[in-house]
PDB file of C-alpha atoms in Angstrom:
ATOM      1  CA  MET A   1     -88.811  34.861  41.184  1.00 57.00           C
ATOM      2  CA  LYS A   2     -91.480  37.556  41.232  1.00 55.00           C
ATOM      3  CA  LYS A   3     -93.437  35.635  38.577  1.00 56.00           C
ATOM      4  CA  LEU A   4     -93.332  32.479  40.722  1.00 50.00           C
ATOM      5  CA  ILE A   5     -94.528  34.408  43.781  1.00 52.00           C
ATOM      6  CA  GLY A   6     -97.292  35.966  41.707  1.00 51.00           C
ATOM      7  CA  LEU A   7     -98.356  32.574  40.342  1.00 48.00           C
ATOM      8  CA  PHE A   8     -98.366  31.083  43.855  1.00 45.00           C
ATOM      9  CA  PHE A   9    -100.495  33.991  45.072  1.00 48.00           C
ATOM     10  CA  LEU A  10    -102.990  33.452  42.239  1.00 47.00           C
ATOM     11  CA  MET A  11    -103.210  29.736  43.067  1.00 47.00           C
ATOM     12  CA  ILE A  12    -103.914  30.516  46.728  1.00 49.00           C
ATOM     13  CA  MET A  13    -106.588  33.015  45.724  1.00 50.00           C
ATOM     14  CA  ALA A  14    -108.180  30.453  43.412  1.00 46.00           C
ATOM     15  CA  VAL A  15    -108.370  27.886  46.211  1.00 40.00           C
ATOM     16  CA  PHE A  16    -109.987  30.372  48.595  1.00 41.00           C
ATOM     17  CA  THR A  17    -112.415  31.445  45.865  1.00 44.00           C
ATOM     18  CA  VAL A  18    -113.555  27.835  45.351  1.00 39.00           C
ATOM     19  CA  ILE A  19    -113.987  27.343  49.102  1.00 40.00           C
ATOM     20  CA  PHE A  20    -115.920  30.592  49.406  1.00 42.00           C
ATOM     21  CA  VAL A  21    -118.207  29.731  46.485  1.00 40.00           C
ATOM     22  CA  ASN A  22    -118.885  26.230  47.845  1.00 45.00           C
ATOM     23  CA  GLU A  23    -119.659  27.555  51.318  1.00 45.00           C
ATOM     24  CA  ALA A  24    -121.886  30.279  49.887  1.00 43.00           C
ATOM     25  CA  TYR A  25    -123.753  27.692  47.803  1.00 42.00           C
ATOM     26  CA  ALA A  26    -124.224  25.449  50.840  1.00 46.00           C
ATOM     27  CA  ALA A  27    -125.525  28.372  52.889  1.00 53.00           C
ATOM     28  CA  GLU A  28    -127.918  29.541  50.169  1.00 76.00           C
ATOM     29  CA  THR A  29    -129.131  26.141  48.947  1.00 84.00           C
ATOM     30  CA  PRO A  30    -132.795  25.742  49.915  1.00 93.00           C
ATOM     31  CA  LEU A  31    -133.626  22.855  52.197  1.00 93.00           C
ATOM     32  CA  TYR A  32    -135.777  21.232  49.539  1.00 95.00           C
ATOM     33  CA  MET A  33    -132.807  21.204  47.131  1.00 97.00           C
ATOM     34  CA  LYS A  34    -130.622  19.531  49.752  1.00 96.00           C
ATOM     35  CA  ARG A  35    -133.286  16.829  50.108  1.00 95.00           C
ATOM     36  CA  ILE A  36    -133.482  16.367  46.341  1.00 97.00           C
ATOM     37  CA  GLU A  37    -129.697  16.136  46.066  1.00 97.00           C
ATOM     38  CA  MET A  38    -129.453  13.626  48.927  1.00 96.00           C
ATOM     39  CA  ALA A  39    -132.289  11.539  47.469  1.00 97.00           C
ATOM     40  CA  THR A  40    -130.568  11.540  44.068  1.00 98.00           C
ATOM     41  CA  ASP A  41    -127.312  10.399  45.647  1.00 96.00           C
ATOM     42  CA  LEU A  42    -129.092   7.572  47.492  1.00 95.00           C
ATOM     43  CA  VAL A  43    -130.848   6.305  44.355  1.00 96.00           C
ATOM     44  CA  ASN A  44    -127.588   6.379  42.397  1.00 96.00           C
ATOM     45  CA  LYS A  45    -125.841   4.378  45.138  1.00 93.00           C
ATOM     46  CA  MET A  46    -128.662   1.830  45.257  1.00 92.00           C
ATOM     47  CA  ALA A  47    -128.454   1.410  41.491  1.00 92.00           C
ATOM     48  CA  LEU A  48    -124.808   0.346  41.853  1.00 92.00           C
ATOM     49  CA  GLN A  49    -125.666  -2.589  44.127  1.00 88.00           C
ATOM     50  CA  ALA A  50    -125.339  -6.045  42.605  1.00 85.00           C
ATOM     51  CA  ASP A  51    -128.755  -7.062  43.990  1.00 84.00           C
ATOM     52  CA  ALA A  52    -130.673  -3.970  42.822  1.00 88.00           C
ATOM     53  CA  ALA A  53    -132.557  -5.771  40.037  1.00 89.00           C
ATOM     54  CA  GLY A  54    -135.549  -6.708  42.191  1.00 89.00           C
ATOM     55  CA  MET A  55    -135.877  -3.136  43.402  1.00 91.00           C
ATOM     56  CA  ALA A  56    -135.661  -1.888  39.822  1.00 92.00           C
ATOM     57  CA  ASP A  57    -138.468  -4.250  38.763  1.00 91.00           C
ATOM     58  CA  THR A  58    -140.779  -3.196  41.592  1.00 92.00           C
ATOM     59  CA  ILE A  59    -140.253   0.503  40.832  1.00 94.00           C
ATOM     60  CA  ARG A  60    -140.960  -0.029  37.138  1.00 93.00           C
ATOM     61  CA  SER A  61    -144.347  -1.596  37.925  1.00 92.00           C
ATOM     62  CA  SER A  62    -145.120   0.752  40.840  1.00 95.00           C
ATOM     63  CA  LYS A  63    -147.382   3.738  41.446  1.00 97.00           C
ATOM     64  CA  GLY A  64    -144.465   5.788  42.768  1.00 98.00           C
ATOM     65  CA  VAL A  65    -141.709   6.059  45.376  1.00 98.00           C
ATOM     66  CA  ALA A  66    -141.051   7.831  48.669  1.00 97.00           C
ATOM     67  CA  ILE A  67    -137.374   8.535  49.357  1.00 97.00           C
ATOM     68  CA  PHE A  68    -135.914   9.386  52.771  1.00 94.00           C
ATOM     69  CA  PRO A  69    -132.182   9.732  52.181  1.00 91.00           C
ATOM     70  CA  ASP A  70    -130.758   9.715  55.721  1.00 81.00           C
ATOM     71  CA  VAL A  71    -132.798   8.098  58.489  1.00 75.00           C
ATOM     72  CA  ALA A  72    -130.726   8.587  61.629  1.00 67.00           C
ATOM     73  CA  LYS A  73    -130.836   6.210  64.592  1.00 58.00           C
ATOM     74  CA  ALA A  74    -130.489   8.903  67.226  1.00 51.00           C
ATOM     75  CA  GLY A  75    -133.955  10.317  67.839  1.00 43.00           C
ATOM     76  CA  PHE A  76    -135.358   8.418  64.845  1.00 44.00           C
ATOM     77  CA  ILE A  77    -135.181  11.466  62.598  1.00 44.00           C
ATOM     78  CA  ILE A  78    -133.984  11.762  59.028  1.00 42.00           C
ATOM     79  CA  GLY A  79    -130.709  13.644  58.884  1.00 34.00           C
ATOM     80  CA  ALA A  80    -130.373  16.838  60.851  1.00 31.00           C
ATOM     81  CA  GLU A  81    -133.028  18.843  59.064  1.00 35.00           C
ATOM     82  CA  GLU A  82    -136.478  18.063  60.401  1.00 42.00           C
ATOM     83  CA  GLY A  83    -136.657  14.513  59.075  1.00 59.00           C
ATOM     84  CA  GLN A  84    -137.667  15.217  55.508  1.00 77.00           C
ATOM     85  CA  GLY A  85    -137.925  13.085  52.398  1.00 94.00           C
ATOM     86  CA  LEU A  86    -139.986  13.355  49.235  1.00 97.00           C
ATOM     87  CA  VAL A  87    -142.444  11.463  47.054  1.00 98.00           C
ATOM     88  CA  LEU A  88    -142.688  11.093  43.268  1.00 98.00           C
ATOM     89  CA  LEU A  89    -145.470   9.272  41.430  1.00 98.00           C
ATOM     90  CA  ARG A  90    -145.397   7.419  38.120  1.00 97.00           C
ATOM     91  CA  THR A  91    -147.516   8.835  35.301  1.00 95.00           C
ATOM     92  CA  GLU A  92    -149.495   6.879  32.720  1.00 92.00           C
ATOM     93  CA  ASN A  93    -146.849   7.476  30.067  1.00 91.00           C
ATOM     94  CA  GLY A  94    -144.073   6.123  32.298  1.00 91.00           C
ATOM     95  CA  GLY A  95    -142.828   9.513  33.492  1.00 95.00           C
ATOM     96  CA  TRP A  96    -142.921  11.060  36.956  1.00 98.00           C
ATOM     97  CA  SER A  97    -144.969  13.688  38.790  1.00 98.00           C
ATOM     98  CA  GLY A  98    -144.292  15.718  41.920  1.00 97.00           C
ATOM     99  CA  PRO A  99    -142.482  16.101  44.216  1.00 98.00           C
ATOM    100  CA  ALA A 100    -144.337  16.295  47.512  1.00 97.00           C
ATOM    101  CA  PHE A 101    -142.165  16.652  50.604  1.00 97.00           C
ATOM    102  CA  MET A 102    -142.834  14.462  53.642  1.00 95.00           C
ATOM    103  CA  GLY A 103    -141.241  13.269  56.861  1.00 92.00           C
ATOM    104  CA  ILE A 104    -141.066   9.993  58.763  1.00 89.00           C
ATOM    105  CA  SER A 105    -140.850   9.412  62.512  1.00 83.00           C
ATOM    106  CA  GLY A 106    -141.596   6.732  65.058  1.00 72.00           C
ATOM    107  CA  ALA A 107    -139.976   4.845  67.902  1.00 50.00           C
ATOM    108  CA  SER A 108    -140.576   1.527  66.140  1.00 51.00           C
ATOM    109  CA  VAL A 109    -138.107   2.215  63.333  1.00 56.00           C
ATOM    110  CA  GLY A 110    -135.715  -0.737  63.469  1.00 56.00           C
ATOM    111  CA  PHE A 111    -132.042  -0.751  62.518  1.00 54.00           C
ATOM    112  CA  GLN A 112    -129.544  -3.498  61.907  1.00 51.00           C
ATOM    113  CA  ALA A 113    -127.029  -3.984  64.683  1.00 50.00           C
ATOM    114  CA  GLY A 114    -124.353  -1.326  64.531  1.00 52.00           C
ATOM    115  CA  ALA A 115    -126.140   0.858  61.976  1.00 54.00           C
ATOM    116  CA  GLU A 116    -126.337   4.556  62.796  1.00 63.00           C
ATOM    117  CA  SER A 117    -128.281   5.722  59.752  1.00 72.00           C
ATOM    118  CA  ILE A 118    -129.882   4.339  56.632  1.00 80.00           C
ATOM    119  CA  GLY A 119    -131.224   5.504  53.315  1.00 87.00           C
ATOM    120  CA  LEU A 120    -134.845   4.448  52.858  1.00 91.00           C
ATOM    121  CA  VAL A 121    -136.999   4.028  49.735  1.00 94.00           C
ATOM    122  CA  LEU A 122    -140.671   3.034  49.900  1.00 95.00           C
ATOM    123  CA  VAL A 123    -142.131   1.682  46.659  1.00 96.00           C
ATOM    124  CA  ILE A 124    -145.871   2.349  46.281  1.00 97.00           C
ATOM    125  CA  ASN A 125    -147.392  -0.839  44.865  1.00 95.00           C
ATOM    126  CA  ASN A 126    -151.141  -0.258  44.636  1.00 95.00           C
ATOM    127  CA  ASP A 127    -154.027   2.180  45.056  1.00 95.00           C
ATOM    128  CA  ASN A 128    -154.101   1.717  48.849  1.00 95.00           C
ATOM    129  CA  GLY A 129    -150.486   2.824  49.059  1.00 96.00           C
ATOM    130  CA  LEU A 130    -151.165   5.677  46.667  1.00 96.00           C
ATOM    131  CA  HIS A 131    -154.116   6.891  48.732  1.00 95.00           C
ATOM    132  CA  ALA A 132    -151.988   6.857  51.885  1.00 96.00           C
ATOM    133  CA  PHE A 133    -149.664   9.480  50.390  1.00 96.00           C
ATOM    134  CA  THR A 134    -152.364  11.610  48.765  1.00 94.00           C
ATOM    135  CA  GLY A 135    -155.415  11.208  50.997  1.00 90.00           C
ATOM    136  CA  GLY A 136    -154.529  13.194  54.102  1.00 85.00           C
ATOM    137  CA  ASN A 137    -151.918  14.870  56.280  1.00 88.00           C
ATOM    138  CA  SER A 138    -150.397  11.724  57.807  1.00 91.00           C
ATOM    139  CA  PHE A 139    -150.670   7.954  58.073  1.00 94.00           C
ATOM    140  CA  LYS A 140    -149.148   5.117  60.092  1.00 91.00           C
ATOM    141  CA  LEU A 141    -147.191   2.306  58.494  1.00 90.00           C
ATOM    142  CA  GLY A 142    -148.490  -1.122  59.387  1.00 89.00           C
ATOM    143  CA  ALA A 143    -151.783   0.232  60.697  1.00 90.00           C
ATOM    144  CA  ASP A 144    -153.144   2.428  57.886  1.00 93.00           C
ATOM    145  CA  VAL A 145    -151.163   0.781  55.111  1.00 94.00           C
ATOM    146  CA  ALA A 146    -149.256  -2.507  54.878  1.00 93.00           C
ATOM    147  CA  VAL A 147    -145.487  -2.407  54.386  1.00 92.00           C
ATOM    148  CA  ALA A 148    -143.074  -5.275  53.750  1.00 90.00           C
ATOM    149  CA  ALA A 149    -139.411  -5.703  52.872  1.00 87.00           C
ATOM    150  CA  GLY A 150    -138.998  -5.452  49.116  1.00 87.00           C
ATOM    151  CA  PRO A 151    -137.450  -8.247  47.031  1.00 83.00           C
ATOM    152  CA  VAL A 152    -133.833  -7.856  45.925  1.00 76.00           C
ATOM    153  CA  GLY A 153    -131.738  -9.558  43.296  1.00 69.00           C
ATOM    154  CA  ARG A 154    -133.877 -11.698  41.018  1.00 60.00           C
ATOM    155  CA  GLU A 155    -136.455 -12.594  43.689  1.00 54.00           C
ATOM    156  CA  PHE A 156    -138.955 -10.524  41.749  1.00 49.00           C
ATOM    157  CA  GLY A 157    -137.430 -11.670  38.486  1.00 46.00           C
ATOM    158  CA  ALA A 158    -139.737 -12.034  35.526  1.00 41.00           C
ATOM    159  CA  SER A 159    -142.862 -12.203  37.691  1.00 43.00           C
ATOM    160  CA  THR A 160    -143.544  -8.467  37.439  1.00 43.00           C
ATOM    161  CA  ASN A 161    -147.210  -9.221  36.787  1.00 43.00           C
ATOM    162  CA  ALA A 162    -147.600 -11.153  40.028  1.00 42.00           C
ATOM    163  CA  PRO A 163    -149.936  -9.561  42.590  1.00 46.00           C
ATOM    164  CA  LEU A 164    -148.165  -7.399  45.152  1.00 55.00           C
ATOM    165  CA  LYS A 165    -149.449  -8.237  48.616  1.00 72.00           C
ATOM    166  CA  ALA A 166    -148.080  -5.254  50.534  1.00 89.00           C
ATOM    167  CA  SER A 167    -149.145  -1.736  49.584  1.00 95.00           C
ATOM    168  CA  LEU A 168    -145.584  -0.558  50.166  1.00 95.00           C
ATOM    169  CA  TYR A 169    -142.230  -2.277  49.713  1.00 93.00           C
ATOM    170  CA  SER A 170    -139.318  -0.931  51.745  1.00 91.00           C
ATOM    171  CA  TYR A 171    -135.707  -0.826  50.635  1.00 92.00           C
ATOM    172  CA  SER A 172    -132.968   0.496  52.873  1.00 87.00           C
ATOM    173  CA  MET A 173    -129.229   0.833  52.580  1.00 83.00           C
ATOM    174  CA  THR A 174    -126.492   1.443  55.108  1.00 76.00           C
ATOM    175  CA  GLU A 175    -122.752   1.653  54.513  1.00 69.00           C
ATOM    176  CA  GLY A 176    -123.212   0.692  50.866  1.00 68.00           C
ATOM    177  CA  LEU A 177    -125.292  -2.450  51.502  1.00 69.00           C
ATOM    178  CA  PHE A 178    -128.990  -3.243  51.484  1.00 71.00           C
ATOM    179  CA  ALA A 179    -130.191  -3.495  55.068  1.00 69.00           C
ATOM    180  CA  GLY A 180    -133.121  -4.868  57.011  1.00 65.00           C
ATOM    181  CA  ILE A 181    -135.412  -2.442  58.815  1.00 71.00           C
ATOM    182  CA  SER A 182    -138.729  -2.570  60.671  1.00 73.00           C
ATOM    183  CA  LEU A 183    -141.100   0.297  59.874  1.00 82.00           C
ATOM    184  CA  SER A 184    -144.349  -0.813  61.531  1.00 80.00           C
ATOM    185  CA  GLY A 185    -145.805   2.024  63.621  1.00 82.00           C
ATOM    186  CA  SER A 186    -143.769   4.756  61.951  1.00 86.00           C
ATOM    187  CA  VAL A 187    -145.712   7.849  60.896  1.00 89.00           C
ATOM    188  CA  ILE A 188    -145.352   9.637  57.562  1.00 93.00           C
ATOM    189  CA  ASN A 189    -146.651  13.189  57.374  1.00 92.00           C
ATOM    190  CA  GLN A 190    -146.769  16.005  54.836  1.00 94.00           C
ATOM    191  CA  ASN A 191    -144.372  18.928  55.166  1.00 93.00           C
ATOM    192  CA  ARG A 192    -146.389  21.890  53.978  1.00 93.00           C
ATOM    193  CA  ASP A 193    -143.531  24.340  54.572  1.00 93.00           C
ATOM    194  CA  LEU A 194    -141.182  22.563  52.160  1.00 94.00           C
ATOM    195  CA  ASN A 195    -143.978  22.103  49.640  1.00 95.00           C
ATOM    196  CA  LEU A 196    -144.640  25.851  49.838  1.00 96.00           C
ATOM    197  CA  ALA A 197    -140.933  26.623  49.435  1.00 96.00           C
ATOM    198  CA  TYR A 198    -140.587  24.378  46.369  1.00 97.00           C
ATOM    199  CA  TRP A 199    -143.853  25.187  44.607  1.00 97.00           C
ATOM    200  CA  GLY A 200    -144.112  28.845  45.617  1.00 96.00           C
ATOM    201  CA  LYS A 201    -147.691  28.388  46.814  1.00 95.00           C
ATOM    202  CA  ARG A 202    -149.666  26.308  49.262  1.00 94.00           C
ATOM    203  CA  MET A 203    -149.977  22.784  47.893  1.00 92.00           C
ATOM    204  CA  THR A 204    -151.376  19.603  49.375  1.00 93.00           C
ATOM    205  CA  ALA A 205    -149.520  16.398  48.565  1.00 95.00           C
ATOM    206  CA  GLN A 206    -152.318  15.423  46.199  1.00 94.00           C
ATOM    207  CA  GLN A 207    -151.990  18.704  44.299  1.00 95.00           C
ATOM    208  CA  ALA A 208    -148.192  18.592  44.185  1.00 96.00           C
ATOM    209  CA  LEU A 209    -148.167  15.000  42.979  1.00 96.00           C
ATOM    210  CA  ALA A 210    -150.535  15.833  40.128  1.00 96.00           C
ATOM    211  CA  ASP A 211    -147.964  18.125  38.457  1.00 95.00           C
ATOM    212  CA  PRO A 212    -145.406  16.607  36.038  1.00 96.00           C
ATOM    213  CA  ALA A 213    -141.872  16.376  37.428  1.00 97.00           C
ATOM    214  CA  THR A 214    -140.337  18.392  34.606  1.00 95.00           C
ATOM    215  CA  ASN A 215    -138.765  21.261  36.568  1.00 96.00           C
ATOM    216  CA  SER A 216    -134.976  21.394  36.251  1.00 97.00           C
ATOM    217  CA  ARG A 217    -134.636  21.159  40.048  1.00 97.00           C
ATOM    218  CA  ILE A 218    -136.134  17.658  40.177  1.00 98.00           C
ATOM    219  CA  LEU A 219    -134.764  16.270  36.896  1.00 98.00           C
ATOM    220  CA  PRO A 220    -131.529  14.848  38.415  1.00 98.00           C
ATOM    221  CA  LEU A 221    -133.633  12.633  40.686  1.00 98.00           C
ATOM    222  CA  VAL A 222    -135.919  11.648  37.804  1.00 98.00           C
ATOM    223  CA  ARG A 223    -132.891  10.629  35.752  1.00 97.00           C
ATOM    224  CA  ALA A 224    -131.477   8.657  38.704  1.00 97.00           C
ATOM    225  CA  LEU A 225    -134.750   6.737  39.102  1.00 97.00           C
ATOM    226  CA  ASP A 226    -134.920   6.025  35.376  1.00 96.00           C
ATOM    227  CA  GLY A 227    -131.339   4.777  35.522  1.00 95.00           C
ATOM    228  CA  LEU A 228    -132.149   2.501  38.460  1.00 94.00           C
ATOM    229  CA  MET A 229    -135.093   0.990  36.594  1.00 93.00           C
ATOM    230  CA  GLU A 230    -132.747   0.015  33.781  1.00 89.00           C
ATOM    231  CA  LYS A 231    -131.082  -2.410  36.219  1.00 81.00           C
ATOM    232  CA  GLY A 232    -134.133  -4.651  36.123  1.00 71.00           C
ATOM    233  CA  LYS A 233    -134.249  -5.198  32.377  1.00 64.00           C
TER     234      LYS A 233
END
């Protein structure tokens, strides 16, 4: 009987230890890591969609991606933590560089009926889109750079060499499905505080996006993006 009571006590202690460790991790996890983890989760979920092939093709032929993992309807902010996402660029050898942390805001963000939040990915198609993310502190979608809904399924298909008219393609997902969204008028701006926290020194987006994305903190997202691109082959 005493052995059973002792075993039960040990089990209870183990449960409380796990809860304590998880809560301590959540409290100590830097904000930039939470954004990386949420972005990784979003990309993995998008990769599971049956119509993700078009998105995979556009990313493979892109200059890079901007990922905002939880754009909330209330107040048009991303999540509950200052509206932050991040950007990664493609390198010449097919790898990734970055990240640079950024936010999105604007009263013109449009949601599907009934949607409370979405995950948003912007695919950077050309040099104009690239310059928007690296050329200054902020820019306005639709005014400074053209954005259009990205193709899904096999809309893009084998025509990966076709000219891309919009500088940015947008992909969004809500409740496990690709969703429509209007982004014209929304503003994207650098978050220098998160860039400082991640890099350990003051970095502009251009500087941050010039460094290879080889740090262990960003590798889960890199692997998720590489896995998504496999969907288009």
